[in-house]
Short mmCIF file of C-alpha atoms and ligand atoms in Angstrom, two decimals:
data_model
loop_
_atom_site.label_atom_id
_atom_site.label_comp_id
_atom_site.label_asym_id
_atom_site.label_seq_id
_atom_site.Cartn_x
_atom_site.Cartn_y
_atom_site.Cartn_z
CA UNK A 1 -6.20 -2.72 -4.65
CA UNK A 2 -3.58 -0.22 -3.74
CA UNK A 3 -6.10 1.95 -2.31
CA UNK A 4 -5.15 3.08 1.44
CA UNK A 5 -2.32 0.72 1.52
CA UNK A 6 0.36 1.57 3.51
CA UNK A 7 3.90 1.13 1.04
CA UNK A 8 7.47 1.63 2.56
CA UNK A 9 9.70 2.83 -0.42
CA UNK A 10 13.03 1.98 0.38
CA UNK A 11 15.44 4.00 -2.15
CA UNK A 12 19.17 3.16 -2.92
CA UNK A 13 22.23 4.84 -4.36
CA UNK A 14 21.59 3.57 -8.04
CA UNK A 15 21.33 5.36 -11.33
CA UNK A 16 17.55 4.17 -11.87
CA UNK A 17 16.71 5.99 -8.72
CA UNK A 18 15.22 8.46 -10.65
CA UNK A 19 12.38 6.01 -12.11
CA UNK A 20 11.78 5.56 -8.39
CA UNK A 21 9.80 9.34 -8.79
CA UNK A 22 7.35 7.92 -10.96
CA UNK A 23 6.86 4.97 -8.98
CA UNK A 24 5.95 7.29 -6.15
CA UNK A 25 3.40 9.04 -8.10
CA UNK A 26 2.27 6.40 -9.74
CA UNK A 27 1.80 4.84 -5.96
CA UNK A 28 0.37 7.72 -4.46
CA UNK A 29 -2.15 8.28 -7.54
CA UNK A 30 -3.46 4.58 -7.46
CA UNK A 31 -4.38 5.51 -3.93
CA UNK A 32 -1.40 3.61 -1.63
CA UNK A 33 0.39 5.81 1.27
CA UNK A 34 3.91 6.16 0.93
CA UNK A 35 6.97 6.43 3.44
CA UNK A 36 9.90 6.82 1.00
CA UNK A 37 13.39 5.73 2.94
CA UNK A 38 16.46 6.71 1.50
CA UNK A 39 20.13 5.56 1.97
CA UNK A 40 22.57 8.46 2.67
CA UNK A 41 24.32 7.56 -0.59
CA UNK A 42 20.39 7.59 -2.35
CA UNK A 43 20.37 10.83 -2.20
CA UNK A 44 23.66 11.67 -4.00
CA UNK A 45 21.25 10.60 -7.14
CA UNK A 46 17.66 12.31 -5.89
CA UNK A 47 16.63 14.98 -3.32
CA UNK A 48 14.31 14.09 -0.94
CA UNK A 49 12.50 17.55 -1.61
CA UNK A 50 10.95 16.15 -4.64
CA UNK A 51 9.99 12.69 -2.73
CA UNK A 52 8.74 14.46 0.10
CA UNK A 53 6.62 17.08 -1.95
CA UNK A 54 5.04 13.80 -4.01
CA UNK A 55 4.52 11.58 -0.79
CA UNK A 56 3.11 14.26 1.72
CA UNK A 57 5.75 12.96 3.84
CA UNK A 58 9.09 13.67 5.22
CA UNK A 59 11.84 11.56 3.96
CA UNK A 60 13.51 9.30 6.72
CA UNK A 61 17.22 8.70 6.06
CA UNK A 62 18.90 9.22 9.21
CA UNK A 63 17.85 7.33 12.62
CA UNK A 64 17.80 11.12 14.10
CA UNK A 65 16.68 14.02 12.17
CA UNK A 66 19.47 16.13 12.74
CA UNK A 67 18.12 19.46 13.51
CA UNK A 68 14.94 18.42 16.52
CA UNK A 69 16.73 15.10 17.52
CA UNK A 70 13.57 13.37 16.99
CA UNK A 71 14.04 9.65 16.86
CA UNK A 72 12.77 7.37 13.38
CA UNK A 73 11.36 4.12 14.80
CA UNK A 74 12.44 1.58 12.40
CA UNK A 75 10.17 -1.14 14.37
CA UNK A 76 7.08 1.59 14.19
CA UNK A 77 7.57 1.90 10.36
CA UNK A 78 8.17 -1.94 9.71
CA UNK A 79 5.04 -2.58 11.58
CA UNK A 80 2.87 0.44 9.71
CA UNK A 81 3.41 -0.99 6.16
CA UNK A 82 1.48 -3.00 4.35
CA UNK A 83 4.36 -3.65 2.36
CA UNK A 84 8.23 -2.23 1.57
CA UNK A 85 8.95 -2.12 -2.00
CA UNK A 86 12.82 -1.28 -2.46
CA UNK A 87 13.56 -0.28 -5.90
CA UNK A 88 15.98 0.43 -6.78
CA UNK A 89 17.89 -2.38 -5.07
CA UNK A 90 21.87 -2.20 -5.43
CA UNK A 91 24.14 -4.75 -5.10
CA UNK A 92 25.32 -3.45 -1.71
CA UNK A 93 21.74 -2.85 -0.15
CA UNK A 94 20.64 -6.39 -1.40
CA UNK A 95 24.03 -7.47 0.10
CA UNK A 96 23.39 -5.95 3.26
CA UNK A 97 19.63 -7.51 3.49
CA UNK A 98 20.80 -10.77 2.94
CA UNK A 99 23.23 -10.46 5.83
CA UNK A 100 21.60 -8.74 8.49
CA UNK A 101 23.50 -5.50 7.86
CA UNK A 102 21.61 -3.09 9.20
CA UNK A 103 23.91 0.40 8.88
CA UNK A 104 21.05 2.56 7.59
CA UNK A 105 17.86 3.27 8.39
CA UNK A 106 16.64 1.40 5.06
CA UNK A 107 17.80 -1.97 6.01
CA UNK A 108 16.84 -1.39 9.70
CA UNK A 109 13.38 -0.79 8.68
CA UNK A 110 13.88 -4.54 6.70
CA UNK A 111 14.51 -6.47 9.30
CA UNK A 112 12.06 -4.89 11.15
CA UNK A 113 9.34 -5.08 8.97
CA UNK A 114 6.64 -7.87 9.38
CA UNK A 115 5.06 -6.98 5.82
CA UNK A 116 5.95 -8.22 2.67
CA UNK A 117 9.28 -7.07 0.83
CA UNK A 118 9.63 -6.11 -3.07
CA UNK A 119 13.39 -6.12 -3.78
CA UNK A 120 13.83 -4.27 -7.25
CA UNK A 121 17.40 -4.94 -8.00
CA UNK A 122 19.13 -2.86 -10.65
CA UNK A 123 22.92 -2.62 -11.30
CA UNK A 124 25.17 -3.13 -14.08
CA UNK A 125 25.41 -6.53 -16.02
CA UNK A 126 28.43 -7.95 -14.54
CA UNK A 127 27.66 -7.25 -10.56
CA UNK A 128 24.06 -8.57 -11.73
CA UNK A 129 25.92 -11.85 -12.83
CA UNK A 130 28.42 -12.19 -9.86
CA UNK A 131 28.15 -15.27 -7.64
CA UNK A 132 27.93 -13.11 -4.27
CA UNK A 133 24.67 -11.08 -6.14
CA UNK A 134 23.12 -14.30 -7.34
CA UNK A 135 24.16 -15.85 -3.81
CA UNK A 136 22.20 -12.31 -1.86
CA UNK A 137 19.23 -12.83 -4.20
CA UNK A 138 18.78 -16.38 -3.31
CA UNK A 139 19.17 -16.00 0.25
CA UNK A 140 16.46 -13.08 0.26
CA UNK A 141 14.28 -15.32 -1.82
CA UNK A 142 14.27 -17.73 0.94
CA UNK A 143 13.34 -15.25 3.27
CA UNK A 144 10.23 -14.83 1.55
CA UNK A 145 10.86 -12.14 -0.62
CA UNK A 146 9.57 -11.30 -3.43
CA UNK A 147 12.70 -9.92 -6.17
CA UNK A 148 11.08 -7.95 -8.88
CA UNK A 149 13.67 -8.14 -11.86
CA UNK A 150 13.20 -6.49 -15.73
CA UNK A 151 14.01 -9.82 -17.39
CA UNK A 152 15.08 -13.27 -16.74
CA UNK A 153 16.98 -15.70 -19.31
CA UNK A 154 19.82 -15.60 -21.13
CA UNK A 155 17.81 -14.06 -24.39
CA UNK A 156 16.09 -11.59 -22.94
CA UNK A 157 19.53 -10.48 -20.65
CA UNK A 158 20.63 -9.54 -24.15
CA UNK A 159 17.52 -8.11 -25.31
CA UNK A 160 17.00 -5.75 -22.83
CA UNK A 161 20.04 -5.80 -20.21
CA UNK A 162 19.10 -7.87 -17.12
CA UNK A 163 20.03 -5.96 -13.77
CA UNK A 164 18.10 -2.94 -15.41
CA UNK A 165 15.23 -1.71 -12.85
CA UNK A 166 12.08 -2.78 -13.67
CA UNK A 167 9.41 -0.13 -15.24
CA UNK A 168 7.46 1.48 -12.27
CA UNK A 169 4.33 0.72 -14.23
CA UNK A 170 5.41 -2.86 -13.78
CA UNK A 171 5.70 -3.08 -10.34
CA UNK A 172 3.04 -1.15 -9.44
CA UNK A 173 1.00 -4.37 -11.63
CA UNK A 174 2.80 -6.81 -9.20
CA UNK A 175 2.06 -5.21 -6.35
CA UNK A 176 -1.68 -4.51 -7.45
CA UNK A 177 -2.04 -8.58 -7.91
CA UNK A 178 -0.21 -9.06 -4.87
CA UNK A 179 -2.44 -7.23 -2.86
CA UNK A 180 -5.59 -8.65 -4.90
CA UNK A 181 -3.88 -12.34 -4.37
CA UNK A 182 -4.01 -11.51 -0.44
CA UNK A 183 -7.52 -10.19 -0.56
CA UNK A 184 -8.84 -13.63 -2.21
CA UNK A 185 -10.66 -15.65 -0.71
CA UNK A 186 -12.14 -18.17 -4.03
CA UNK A 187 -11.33 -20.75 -2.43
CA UNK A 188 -13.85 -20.34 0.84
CA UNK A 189 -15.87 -23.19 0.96
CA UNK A 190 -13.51 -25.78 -0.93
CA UNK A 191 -12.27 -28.78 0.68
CA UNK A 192 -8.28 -29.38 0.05
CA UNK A 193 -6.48 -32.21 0.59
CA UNK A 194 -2.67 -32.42 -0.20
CA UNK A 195 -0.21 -35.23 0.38
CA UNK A 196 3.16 -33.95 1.44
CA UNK A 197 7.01 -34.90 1.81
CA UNK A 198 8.10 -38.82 1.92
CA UNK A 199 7.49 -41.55 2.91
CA UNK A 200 9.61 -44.04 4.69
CA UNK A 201 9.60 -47.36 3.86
CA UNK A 202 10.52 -49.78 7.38
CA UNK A 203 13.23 -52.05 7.09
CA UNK A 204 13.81 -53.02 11.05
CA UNK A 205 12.33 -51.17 13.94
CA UNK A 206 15.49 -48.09 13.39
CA UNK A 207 15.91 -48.84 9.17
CA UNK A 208 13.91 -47.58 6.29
CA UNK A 209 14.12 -46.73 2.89
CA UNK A 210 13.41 -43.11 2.20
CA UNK A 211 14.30 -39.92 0.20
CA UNK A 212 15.11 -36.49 0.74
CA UNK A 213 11.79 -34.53 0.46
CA UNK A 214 11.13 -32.12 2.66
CA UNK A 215 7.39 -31.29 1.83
CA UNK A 216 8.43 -27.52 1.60
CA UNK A 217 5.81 -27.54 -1.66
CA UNK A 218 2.93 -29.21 -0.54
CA UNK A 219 2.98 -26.82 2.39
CA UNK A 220 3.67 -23.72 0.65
CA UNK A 221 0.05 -24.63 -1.37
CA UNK A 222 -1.53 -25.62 1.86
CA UNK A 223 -0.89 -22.29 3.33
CA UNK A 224 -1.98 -20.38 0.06
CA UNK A 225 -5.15 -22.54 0.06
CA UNK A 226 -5.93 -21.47 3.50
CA UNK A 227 -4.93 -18.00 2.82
CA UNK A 228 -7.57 -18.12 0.06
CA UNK A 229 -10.18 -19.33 2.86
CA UNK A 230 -10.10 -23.11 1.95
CA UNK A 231 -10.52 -25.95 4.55
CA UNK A 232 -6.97 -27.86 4.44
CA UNK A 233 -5.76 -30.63 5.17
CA UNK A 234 -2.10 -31.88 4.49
CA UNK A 235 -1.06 -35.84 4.92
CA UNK A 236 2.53 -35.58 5.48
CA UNK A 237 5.18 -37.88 5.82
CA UNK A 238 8.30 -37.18 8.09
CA UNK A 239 8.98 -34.03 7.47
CA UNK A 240 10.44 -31.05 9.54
CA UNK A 241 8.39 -28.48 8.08
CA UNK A 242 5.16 -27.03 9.75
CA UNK A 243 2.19 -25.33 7.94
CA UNK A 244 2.17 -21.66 9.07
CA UNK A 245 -1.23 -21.04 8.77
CA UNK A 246 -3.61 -22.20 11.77
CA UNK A 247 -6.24 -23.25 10.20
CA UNK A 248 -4.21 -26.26 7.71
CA UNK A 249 -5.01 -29.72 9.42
CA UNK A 250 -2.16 -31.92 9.29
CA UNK A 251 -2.22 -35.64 9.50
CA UNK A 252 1.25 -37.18 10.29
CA UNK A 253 1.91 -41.09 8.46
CA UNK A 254 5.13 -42.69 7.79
CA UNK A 255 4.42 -45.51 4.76
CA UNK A 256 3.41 -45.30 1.60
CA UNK A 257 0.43 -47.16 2.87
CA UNK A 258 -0.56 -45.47 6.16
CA UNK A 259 -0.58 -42.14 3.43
CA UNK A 260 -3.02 -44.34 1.23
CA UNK A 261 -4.96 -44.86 3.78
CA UNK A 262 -5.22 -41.16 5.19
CA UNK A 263 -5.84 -39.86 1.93
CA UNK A 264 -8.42 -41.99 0.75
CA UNK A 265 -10.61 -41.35 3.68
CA UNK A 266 -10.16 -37.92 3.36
CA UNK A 267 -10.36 -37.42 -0.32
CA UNK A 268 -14.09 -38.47 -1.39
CA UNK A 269 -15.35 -35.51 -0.08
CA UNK A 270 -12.59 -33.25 -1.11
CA UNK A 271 -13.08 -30.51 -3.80
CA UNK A 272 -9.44 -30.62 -5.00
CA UNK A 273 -6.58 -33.13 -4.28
CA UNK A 274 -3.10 -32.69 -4.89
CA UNK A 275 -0.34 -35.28 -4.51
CA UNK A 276 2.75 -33.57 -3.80
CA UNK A 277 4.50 -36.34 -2.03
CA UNK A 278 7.53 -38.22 -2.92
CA UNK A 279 6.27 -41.29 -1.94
CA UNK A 280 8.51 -44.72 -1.92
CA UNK A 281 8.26 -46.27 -4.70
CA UNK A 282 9.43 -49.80 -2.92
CA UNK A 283 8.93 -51.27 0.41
CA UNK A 284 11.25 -53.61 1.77
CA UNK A 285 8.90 -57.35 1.35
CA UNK A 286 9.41 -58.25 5.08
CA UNK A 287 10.01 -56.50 8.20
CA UNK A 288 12.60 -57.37 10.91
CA UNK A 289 10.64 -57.14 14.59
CA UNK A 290 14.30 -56.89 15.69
CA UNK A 291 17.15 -54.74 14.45
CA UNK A 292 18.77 -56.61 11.81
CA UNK A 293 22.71 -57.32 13.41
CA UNK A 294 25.63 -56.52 11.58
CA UNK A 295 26.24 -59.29 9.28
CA UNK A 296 30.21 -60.20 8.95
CA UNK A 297 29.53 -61.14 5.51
CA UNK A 298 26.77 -58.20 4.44
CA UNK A 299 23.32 -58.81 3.87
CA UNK A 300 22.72 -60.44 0.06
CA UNK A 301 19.33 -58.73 -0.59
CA UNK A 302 16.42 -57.12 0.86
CA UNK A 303 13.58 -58.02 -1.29
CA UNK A 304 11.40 -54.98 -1.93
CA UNK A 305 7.53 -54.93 -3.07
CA UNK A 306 6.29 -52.32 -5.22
CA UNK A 307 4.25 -49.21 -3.19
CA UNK A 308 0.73 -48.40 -4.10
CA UNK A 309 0.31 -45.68 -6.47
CA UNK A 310 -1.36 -42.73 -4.19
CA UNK A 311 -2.55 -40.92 -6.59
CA UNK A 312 -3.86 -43.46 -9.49
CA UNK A 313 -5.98 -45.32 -6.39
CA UNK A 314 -7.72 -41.97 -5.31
CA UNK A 315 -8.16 -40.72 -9.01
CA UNK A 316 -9.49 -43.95 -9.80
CA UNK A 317 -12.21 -43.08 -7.42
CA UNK A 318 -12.87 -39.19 -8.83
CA UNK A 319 -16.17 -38.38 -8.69
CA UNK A 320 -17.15 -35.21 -11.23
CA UNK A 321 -16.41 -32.16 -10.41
CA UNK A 322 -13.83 -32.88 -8.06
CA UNK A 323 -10.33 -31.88 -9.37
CA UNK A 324 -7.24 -33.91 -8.69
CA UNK A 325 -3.06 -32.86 -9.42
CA UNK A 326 -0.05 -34.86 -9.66
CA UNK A 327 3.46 -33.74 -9.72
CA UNK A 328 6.63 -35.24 -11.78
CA UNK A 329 9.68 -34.68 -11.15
CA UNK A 330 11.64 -35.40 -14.55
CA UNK A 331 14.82 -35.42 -15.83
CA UNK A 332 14.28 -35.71 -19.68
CA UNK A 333 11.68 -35.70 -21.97
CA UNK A 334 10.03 -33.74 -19.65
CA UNK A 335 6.80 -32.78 -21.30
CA UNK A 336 6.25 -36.54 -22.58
CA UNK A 337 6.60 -38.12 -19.22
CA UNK A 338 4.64 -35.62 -17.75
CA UNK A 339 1.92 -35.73 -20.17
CA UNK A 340 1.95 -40.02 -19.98
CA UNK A 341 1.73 -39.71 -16.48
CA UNK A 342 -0.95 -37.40 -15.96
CA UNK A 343 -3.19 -39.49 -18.62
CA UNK A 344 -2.19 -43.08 -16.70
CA UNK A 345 -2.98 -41.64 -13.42
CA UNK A 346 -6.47 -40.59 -15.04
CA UNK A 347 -5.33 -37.01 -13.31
CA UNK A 348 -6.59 -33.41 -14.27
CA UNK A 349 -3.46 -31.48 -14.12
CA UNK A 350 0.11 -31.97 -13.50
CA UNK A 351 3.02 -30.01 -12.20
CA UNK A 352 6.11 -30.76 -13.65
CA UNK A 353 9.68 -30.31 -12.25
CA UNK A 354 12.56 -30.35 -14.34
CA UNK A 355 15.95 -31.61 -12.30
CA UNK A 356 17.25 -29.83 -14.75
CA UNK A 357 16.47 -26.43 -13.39
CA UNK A 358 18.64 -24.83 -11.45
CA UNK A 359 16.62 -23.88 -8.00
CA UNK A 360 14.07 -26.17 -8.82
CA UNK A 361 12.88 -29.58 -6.82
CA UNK A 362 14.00 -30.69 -3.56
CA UNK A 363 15.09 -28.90 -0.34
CA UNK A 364 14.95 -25.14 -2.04
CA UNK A 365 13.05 -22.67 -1.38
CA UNK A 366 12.64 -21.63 -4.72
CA UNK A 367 10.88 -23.47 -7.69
CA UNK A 368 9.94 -23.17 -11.50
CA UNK A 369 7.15 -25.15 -12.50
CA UNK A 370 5.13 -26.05 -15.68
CA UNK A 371 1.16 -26.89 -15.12
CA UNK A 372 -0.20 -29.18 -17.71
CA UNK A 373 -3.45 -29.94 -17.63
CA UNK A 374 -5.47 -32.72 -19.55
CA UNK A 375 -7.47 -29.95 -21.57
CA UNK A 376 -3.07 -29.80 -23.25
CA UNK A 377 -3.21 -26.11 -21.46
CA UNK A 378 0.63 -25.32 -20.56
CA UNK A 379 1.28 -22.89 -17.70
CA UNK A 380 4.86 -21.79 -17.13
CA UNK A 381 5.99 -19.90 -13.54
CA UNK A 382 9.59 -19.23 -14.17
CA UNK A 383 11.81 -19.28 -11.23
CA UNK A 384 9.94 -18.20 -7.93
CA UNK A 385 9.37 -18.90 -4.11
CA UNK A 386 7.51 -21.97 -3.34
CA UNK A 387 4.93 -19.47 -2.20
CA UNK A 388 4.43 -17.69 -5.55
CA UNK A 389 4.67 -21.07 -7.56
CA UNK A 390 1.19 -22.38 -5.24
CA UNK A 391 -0.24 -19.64 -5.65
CA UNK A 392 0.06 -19.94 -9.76
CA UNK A 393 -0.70 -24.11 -8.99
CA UNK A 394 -3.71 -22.88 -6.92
CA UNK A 395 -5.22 -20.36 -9.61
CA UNK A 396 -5.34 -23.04 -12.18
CA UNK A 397 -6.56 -25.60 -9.95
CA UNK A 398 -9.44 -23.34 -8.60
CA UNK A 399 -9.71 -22.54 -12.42
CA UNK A 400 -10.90 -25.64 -13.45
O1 C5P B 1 5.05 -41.98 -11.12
P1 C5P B 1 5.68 -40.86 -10.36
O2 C5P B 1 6.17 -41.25 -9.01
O3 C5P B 1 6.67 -40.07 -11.11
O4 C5P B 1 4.42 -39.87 -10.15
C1 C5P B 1 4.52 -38.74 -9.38
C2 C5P B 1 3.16 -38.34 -8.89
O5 C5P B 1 2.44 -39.46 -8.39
C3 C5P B 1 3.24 -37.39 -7.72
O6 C5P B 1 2.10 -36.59 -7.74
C4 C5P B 1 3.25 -38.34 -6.53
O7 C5P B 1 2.79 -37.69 -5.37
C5 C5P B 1 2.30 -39.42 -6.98
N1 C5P B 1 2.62 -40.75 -6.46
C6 C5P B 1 1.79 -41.34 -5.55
N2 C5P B 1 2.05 -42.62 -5.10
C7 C5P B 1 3.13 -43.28 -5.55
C8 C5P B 1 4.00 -42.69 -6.47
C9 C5P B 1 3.73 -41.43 -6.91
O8 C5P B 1 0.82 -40.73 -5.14
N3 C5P B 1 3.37 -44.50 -5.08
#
């Protein structure tokens, strides 16, 4: 699917820039058109004669070319690729991404650039494991970017020395399903319906009893589903967040009940449903018309009433063929709880959240997932965007 793309190479002043030749070719043979955009200190480790002789195209460095004085648009070329793949990726280009540093042509044509990014990092060990590295490749992560790395966990880090570039060969692979991923459309015709963020429980007419979901999950697989052509729609709690693609239909509730409610009408004739909420598990027993005063004494209890279970109500009602996905959030025994709650729930698949996953769960941007599914199939994402993570949730859902 690299065929006529348009691909940005962005390459740095690293040792591995010499695997970034082979990436070119391989690029350029599987069909893709390639800018290449060196740093000045890039091409202390590679001459732009060979990248230009294997792209067809000059190499941009400077903002001028020195000789004619003819300008480089950095906004033309961020708006001509299809996507900008920078590999490799030093510490001090991924620090300068991060932070808006934009020095060189390379990381002017990054913040320019409206398609995709592929950061490839590759440095030494210990600049790989500094905080202000992990920090860079966190905050580009949230930006949407997608960081291409050799190997991840501690065992492999020995194995095969993390902060080493990955093989060309493999990132041509994650580009190729990248591009496939954005040309699918398997899910045209499917009806989606997704609960989202929390739920707030009302104690008075300004109290309630809530949590601190943000629904950034439930949206990230709303948009993918609509990417992939399905008809969406997301029943969200309070949240902030805002699908980005047009076509996602959002209905807005506050209680655990006014979510029952919207989902259940909307989920008989759904194809897939997922509950991705973090709905209240209580609700206070009685509510106060009036704000409740400020007691001298304090207030001995609010009596609370257990919530509706969302999603053992609707998958009590599944009708065959329709699929339907719970998440649980878990701090140990993990794979037990999961597995107990996907079989009480009478669910088809569950994602799982360990707590104890650093980048995983609430608020980030980031997430590392395992799908179960009530066939006992185990699908593990590692640590990726939300995006990336519903798009893996998505491919096993549509699976199935
Ligand atoms: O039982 P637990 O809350 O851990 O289950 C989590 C899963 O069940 C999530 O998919 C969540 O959206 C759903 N759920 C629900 N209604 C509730 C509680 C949880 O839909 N009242």
């Amino acid at each position: 699917m690299l065929k006529g793309k348009h691909i940005v190479l962005g390459i740095t002043g690293g040792i591995a820039a010499y695997k970034s030749v082979q990436l070119l070719r391989l690029l350029v043979k599987a069909g893709a058109e390639v800018q290449v955009v060196i740093t000045p200190n890039g091409k202390e480790f590679i001459t732009p004669v060979t990248l230009s002789a294997l792209s067809g195209k000059p190499v941009i460095s400077e903002f001028f070319t020195a000789n004619t004085g003819e300008w480089h648009s950095h906004v033309d070329l961020g708006l001509w690729a299809d996507a900008m793949v920078i590999a490799p990726a030093t510490a001090s280009t991924i620090g300068k991404m991060a932070n808006g540093v934009a020095d060189n042509m390379l990381v002017t044509t990054y913040l320019s650039a409206k398609a995709p990014v592929f950061v490839c990092p590759a440095m030494d060990l210990d600049m790989m494991a500094h905080p202000s590295t992990t920090r860079n490749l966190e905050l580009l992560r949230s930006y949407g970017n997608h960081i291409i790395e050799a190997a991840s966990g501690e065992l492999a880090s020995h194995l095969t020395g993390k902060g080493r570039m990955q093989e060309p060969e493999k990132i041509v692979a994650v580009l190729d399903e990248f591009f496939d991923r954005a040309a699918d459309k398997s899910l045209k015709g499917k009806k989606i319906v997704i609960t989202a963020g929390p739920t707030y429980e009302a104690i008075d007419p300004v109290r309630f009893i809530g949590n601190h979901s943000t629904g950034k999950m439930g949206f990230a697989i709303a948009d993918e589903a609509a990417r992939r052509g399905a008809d969406v729609t997301v029943v969200a709690g309070p949240v902030q967040v805002k699908a980005t693609e047009p076509s996602v239909q959002t209905i807005p509730v506050t209680s655990a009940r006014e979510m029952l409610e919207a989902t259940q009408a909307r989920a008989t004739d759904a194809d897939i449903v997922i509950f991705a909420a973090a709905v209240a598990d209580y609700a206070p027993a009685e509510f106060h018309d009036t704000k409740i005063k400020r007691e001298e004494d304090g207030i001995d209890c609010i009596r609370l009433v257990k919530n509706p279970d969302i999603a053992a109500t609707v998958a009590s009602a599944k009708k065959s063929g329709q699929v339907m996905c719970g998440f649980a959030l878990e701090t140990d025994h993990e794979m037990e709880h999961a597995s107990a709650k996907l079989e009480r729930k009478h669910l088809d698949a569950i994602v799982l959240n360990s707590l104890r996953d650093k980048g995983a769960g609430f608020g980030t941007d980031t997430n590392k997932v395992t799908i179960v599914t009530s066939a006992g199939k185990e699908y593990r994402s590692g640590l990726k965007s939300k995006a990336d993570v519903a798009a893996d949730i998505l491919d096993v859902l549509g699976a199935m």
